[in-house]
Amino acid sequence: MSIGSIDPIDLARRLESFVESPIRRIADLLESAHGDPSIISFGGGEPSLDPPLELLDWLHDELALDPHRVSTYTSTAGLLQLRSELAYELGRSGVKIDASDIVITIGATEALYLAIHAVVNPGDEVILFDPTYVSYEPTVTLAGGKVRWVATSARENFEPDIEDVKAAITPRTKAIILLSPDNPTGRVLSESFVKAIADLAQDKKFFIISDEAYKEMLFEGRHVSPAEFSDKAIVCSSFSKVASIPGFRSGYLYTKNSDVIKGVMKLKQFVSLCSVLPAQVMLTRFYQHGLHQKYLREVVIPTYRKRRDVMTKALRELLPDAYFSPPQGAFYVFPDFSSYTKHLGLNDESFADELFKRSKVVVVPGHYFGASGKNHVRLTFVTEPEERIVEGLERIAKFVSLANLAKPA
Ligand SMILES: Cc1ncc(COP(=O)(O)O)c(C=O)c1O
């Protein structure tokens, strides 16, 4: 029988329970554009900086010295040396943790998948803030869980109200997912809010899954981890942003709860065996000799702070009807474009499509981040240099001055 005549066989129904990530769709779109320089991307939050050159030299030398040692599997939890460096680093920031409480993962993405699948039973509820990062709802759904949304608003700087969280808690609440600094809003959670969540988790017995992918991408304020106060915290974090290495697919998970660590490792044995060793070799070096702090202080934060300032200033000047709350951290601004989408007769999805077709500017439609993101767009300020940030916003300003696009010409 030839391949063409094989009858289709049904795929798993779980594939219909969630939609594709708009951010991954943008990565595919940009790849198929083959680096077309006329495209300005405010799409995926990908660092445009090089990783520290010293790290690349280090990895090169280690591979040359003993290629086999750097190319094998590791234990499920990952390189002990890297976990020990991380435990030391976390101790300095107020979180007392042992190397044995840490698992190195394939990015924060795998850490979140493992954490959610280790604690959520079918029918359990997970509290999410609206808007928030796109990957939580599909992952909770895959685990059979149900999402309970807690709305936040730009007028309140997207700071959630603890009374709204209390109202969302039910006997089925298994976890809440915190993200600070936040994607898409750039909001940083206050210490009093994080403490209040830790108290609730203790009282009502649920986990706090804390996504700390952007914990060091801070322009104002201090990052507060629930792990400073609570043994209910399961922290999922990333090396993608802090070391500018998203393609090395590396992150980590830690918790003081040894049952959760055992559960996560049991799952990881069958999800990925272990994480990427060359990246772990490189990252061990990153946390030695003050390299990590130096790279952040001298390269990452000054570059991104400047770009954030350029983007927010140009937004105010060029698109004065776009209301936004200035981001305190992370890589994004999340303006409300309602007045522009309304004038053009579009919604945030068709706005993003038309903008790309006519002006070659990539933005992410806001509704993917939750119902309150409707008619917002997410703009990242880290992928383009300052001149192109301004040029991209000028192109958007020109685009929004067009006549209603929904009306027939
Ligand atoms: C909030 C948030 N969490 C997790 C991730 C995934 O990070 P990683 O590259 O470590 O998988 C991202 C990526 O942009 C993110 O924005």
Tab-separated table of C-alpha atoms in Angstrom, residues 117-330:
chain	number	residue	atom	x	y	z
A	117	HIS	CA	1.944	17.741	36.091
A	118	ALA	CA	3.475	16.792	39.446
A	119	VAL	CA	0.751	18.531	41.484
A	120	VAL	CA	-2.450	18.943	39.424
A	121	ASN	CA	-5.042	16.144	39.366
A	122	PRO	CA	-7.955	16.062	36.887
A	123	GLY	CA	-10.600	18.486	38.186
A	124	ASP	CA	-8.169	20.475	40.351
A	125	GLU	CA	-8.266	24.247	39.996
A	126	VAL	CA	-5.331	26.535	39.302
A	127	ILE	CA	-5.607	30.292	39.795
A	128	LEU	CA	-4.132	32.495	37.047
A	129	PHE	CA	-4.051	36.255	36.675
A	130	ASP	CA	-5.541	37.796	33.576
A	131	PRO	CA	-3.577	38.839	31.552
A	132	THR	CA	-0.641	36.469	31.904
A	133	TYR	CA	1.886	34.364	29.986
A	134	VAL	CA	0.347	32.168	27.290
A	135	SER	CA	1.734	28.766	28.290
A	136	TYR	CA	0.053	28.279	31.677
A	137	GLU	CA	-3.526	27.603	30.595
A	138	PRO	CA	-2.652	24.921	27.971
A	139	THR	CA	-0.320	23.167	30.428
A	140	VAL	CA	-2.926	23.158	33.206
A	141	THR	CA	-5.519	21.884	30.695
A	142	LEU	CA	-3.164	19.089	29.546
A	143	ALA	CA	-2.858	17.973	33.179
A	144	GLY	CA	-6.681	17.827	33.391
A	145	GLY	CA	-6.887	20.925	35.607
A	146	LYS	CA	-9.253	23.896	35.356
A	147	VAL	CA	-8.217	27.529	35.335
A	148	ARG	CA	-9.859	30.137	37.559
A	149	TRP	CA	-9.019	33.603	36.288
A	150	VAL	CA	-8.440	36.640	38.502
A	151	ALA	CA	-8.684	39.860	36.483
A	152	THR	CA	-6.176	42.686	36.851
A	153	SER	CA	-6.234	46.096	35.201
A	154	ALA	CA	-3.805	48.551	33.653
A	155	ARG	CA	-5.319	51.347	35.799
A	156	GLU	CA	-4.071	49.437	38.880
A	157	ASN	CA	-0.678	48.742	37.279
A	158	PHE	CA	-1.848	45.135	36.840
A	159	GLU	CA	-1.284	44.532	40.576
A	160	PRO	CA	-3.804	41.836	41.563
A	161	ASP	CA	-6.162	42.442	44.475
A	162	ILE	CA	-5.688	39.922	47.287
A	163	GLU	CA	-9.460	39.997	47.970
A	164	ASP	CA	-10.087	38.810	44.384
A	165	VAL	CA	-7.629	35.961	44.950
A	166	LYS	CA	-9.429	34.976	48.184
A	167	ALA	CA	-12.736	34.964	46.291
A	168	ALA	CA	-11.303	32.626	43.643
A	169	ILE	CA	-10.122	29.996	46.164
A	170	THR	CA	-12.332	26.886	46.433
A	171	PRO	CA	-11.832	23.453	48.052
A	172	ARG	CA	-10.492	22.319	44.641
A	173	THR	CA	-7.740	24.963	44.475
A	174	LYS	CA	-4.446	23.159	44.018
A	175	ALA	CA	-2.126	25.940	42.941
A	176	ILE	CA	-1.734	29.557	41.980
A	177	ILE	CA	0.769	30.646	39.341
A	178	LEU	CA	2.677	33.852	40.081
A	179	LEU	CA	4.771	35.647	37.479
A	180	SER	CA	6.913	38.590	38.513
A	181	PRO	CA	8.134	40.526	36.606
A	182	ASP	CA	5.194	39.735	34.400
A	183	ASN	CA	4.850	38.888	30.728
A	184	PRO	CA	3.033	40.712	29.035
A	185	THR	CA	2.647	43.668	31.429
A	186	GLY	CA	6.102	44.163	33.017
A	187	ARG	CA	4.433	44.463	36.441
A	188	VAL	CA	6.477	43.518	39.532
A	189	LEU	CA	4.574	42.019	42.482
A	190	SER	CA	4.975	43.786	45.828
A	191	GLU	CA	6.447	42.082	48.882
A	192	SER	CA	3.195	42.489	50.808
A	193	PHE	CA	1.217	40.784	48.038
A	194	VAL	CA	3.651	37.836	47.761
A	195	LYS	CA	3.594	37.436	51.563
A	196	ALA	CA	-0.203	37.486	51.578
A	197	ILE	CA	-0.242	34.731	48.919
A	198	ALA	CA	2.234	32.686	50.992
A	199	ASP	CA	-0.099	33.007	54.022
A	200	LEU	CA	-3.118	31.948	51.971
A	201	ALA	CA	-1.216	28.939	50.556
A	202	GLN	CA	-0.307	27.884	54.088
A	203	ASP	CA	-3.871	28.332	55.370
A	204	LYS	CA	-5.776	26.810	52.472
A	205	LYS	CA	-3.120	24.252	51.506
A	206	PHE	CA	-2.243	24.910	47.907
A	207	PHE	CA	1.012	25.260	45.977
A	208	ILE	CA	2.497	28.487	44.648
A	209	ILE	CA	4.086	27.885	41.266
A	210	SER	CA	6.348	30.886	40.817
A	211	ASP	CA	7.614	31.585	37.294
A	212	GLU	CA	10.788	33.596	37.816
A	213	ALA	CA	12.024	33.663	34.204
A	214	TYR	CA	12.465	37.453	34.449
A	215	LYS	CA	13.493	37.783	38.099
A	216	GLU	CA	16.726	39.569	37.191
A	217	MET	CA	15.215	41.652	34.369
A	218	LEU	CA	14.348	44.458	36.754
A	219	PHE	CA	14.437	48.190	36.067
A	220	GLU	CA	12.658	49.246	39.265
A	221	GLY	CA	11.746	47.608	42.546
A	222	ARG	CA	12.954	44.337	44.063
A	223	HIS	CA	12.077	40.822	43.034
A	224	VAL	CA	10.407	38.946	45.893
A	225	SER	CA	10.137	35.174	45.637
A	226	PRO	CA	7.468	33.272	47.593
A	227	ALA	CA	10.275	30.754	48.315
A	228	GLU	CA	11.639	33.340	50.791
A	229	PHE	CA	8.597	32.689	53.006
A	230	SER	CA	6.900	29.464	52.004
A	231	ASP	CA	7.621	25.760	51.648
A	232	LYS	CA	4.571	25.628	49.337
A	233	ALA	CA	6.546	27.443	46.633
A	234	ILE	CA	7.739	25.621	43.524
A	235	VAL	CA	9.983	27.979	41.583
A	236	CYS	CA	10.405	27.609	37.815
A	237	SER	CA	13.156	29.702	36.318
A	238	SER	CA	15.150	30.219	33.148
A	239	PHE	CA	18.672	30.904	31.956
A	240	SER	CA	17.340	32.074	28.561
A	241	LYS	CA	17.014	35.736	29.469
A	242	VAL	CA	19.712	36.229	32.116
A	243	ALA	CA	22.516	34.700	30.018
A	244	SER	CA	20.977	35.545	26.581
A	245	ILE	CA	20.909	31.850	25.639
A	246	PRO	CA	17.302	30.887	24.775
A	247	GLY	CA	18.570	28.418	22.161
A	248	PHE	CA	20.524	26.451	24.777
A	249	ARG	CA	17.152	25.486	26.298
A	250	SER	CA	18.092	25.639	29.954
A	251	GLY	CA	16.244	26.463	33.132
A	252	TYR	CA	15.690	25.061	36.617
A	253	LEU	CA	13.106	24.192	39.205
A	254	TYR	CA	13.499	24.224	42.968
A	255	THR	CA	11.359	23.708	46.019
A	256	LYS	CA	11.852	22.878	49.667
A	257	ASN	CA	9.177	20.199	49.310
A	258	SER	CA	11.115	16.942	48.769
A	259	ASP	CA	7.980	15.035	47.661
A	260	VAL	CA	7.538	17.515	44.809
A	261	ILE	CA	11.214	17.150	43.811
A	262	LYS	CA	10.795	13.339	43.773
A	263	GLY	CA	7.631	13.656	41.651
A	264	VAL	CA	9.263	16.094	39.240
A	265	MET	CA	12.295	13.808	38.777
A	266	LYS	CA	10.063	10.786	38.224
A	267	LEU	CA	8.256	12.670	35.431
A	268	LYS	CA	11.458	14.085	33.959
A	269	GLN	CA	12.951	10.591	33.565
A	270	PHE	CA	10.326	9.959	30.906
A	271	VAL	CA	9.820	13.466	29.503
A	272	SER	CA	13.467	14.296	28.721
A	273	LEU	CA	15.831	11.988	30.747
A	274	CYS	CA	18.034	14.940	31.648
A	275	SER	CA	18.874	18.446	30.428
A	276	VAL	CA	21.406	19.801	27.912
A	277	LEU	CA	24.916	19.116	29.277
A	278	PRO	CA	27.012	21.580	27.200
A	279	ALA	CA	24.721	24.372	28.415
A	280	GLN	CA	25.165	23.233	32.027
A	281	VAL	CA	28.959	23.217	31.657
A	282	MET	CA	28.794	26.770	30.328
A	283	LEU	CA	26.352	27.940	32.996
A	284	THR	CA	28.510	26.574	35.838
A	285	ARG	CA	31.163	29.029	34.668
A	286	PHE	CA	28.544	31.817	34.426
A	287	TYR	CA	27.955	31.632	38.180
A	288	GLN	CA	31.674	31.714	39.035
A	289	HIS	CA	34.058	34.679	39.379
A	290	GLY	CA	31.169	37.194	39.492
A	291	LEU	CA	30.601	36.822	35.741
A	292	HIS	CA	26.807	36.607	36.044
A	293	GLN	CA	26.483	39.818	38.095
A	294	LYS	CA	28.982	41.653	35.869
A	295	TYR	CA	27.134	40.692	32.657
A	296	LEU	CA	23.799	41.786	34.129
A	297	ARG	CA	25.138	45.037	35.546
A	298	GLU	CA	27.286	46.094	32.594
A	299	VAL	CA	25.479	44.709	29.555
A	300	VAL	CA	21.936	43.406	30.005
A	301	ILE	CA	20.219	45.905	32.289
A	302	PRO	CA	21.716	49.115	30.808
A	303	THR	CA	20.913	47.965	27.250
A	304	TYR	CA	17.332	46.947	27.966
A	305	ARG	CA	16.610	49.884	30.265
A	306	LYS	CA	17.611	52.257	27.485
A	307	ARG	CA	15.419	50.414	24.985
A	308	ARG	CA	12.480	50.394	27.402
A	309	ASP	CA	12.841	54.158	27.877
A	310	VAL	CA	13.051	54.743	24.123
A	311	MET	CA	9.962	52.611	23.500
A	312	THR	CA	7.816	54.175	26.234
A	313	LYS	CA	8.811	57.736	25.206
A	314	ALA	CA	8.115	57.054	21.505
A	315	LEU	CA	4.800	55.375	22.385
A	316	ARG	CA	3.669	58.437	24.334
A	317	GLU	CA	4.689	60.801	21.556
A	318	LEU	CA	3.646	58.833	18.479
A	319	LEU	CA	0.616	56.900	19.751
A	320	PRO	CA	-0.845	59.187	22.444
A	321	ASP	CA	-4.176	57.316	22.586
A	322	ALA	CA	-2.493	54.036	23.607
A	323	TYR	CA	-2.849	53.744	27.374
A	324	PHE	CA	-0.111	51.711	29.068
A	325	SER	CA	1.402	51.155	32.442
A	326	PRO	CA	5.223	51.603	32.255
A	327	PRO	CA	6.941	48.226	32.752
A	328	GLN	CA	9.101	47.863	35.877
A	329	GLY	CA	10.703	44.661	34.605
A	330	ALA	CA	10.721	41.931	31.914
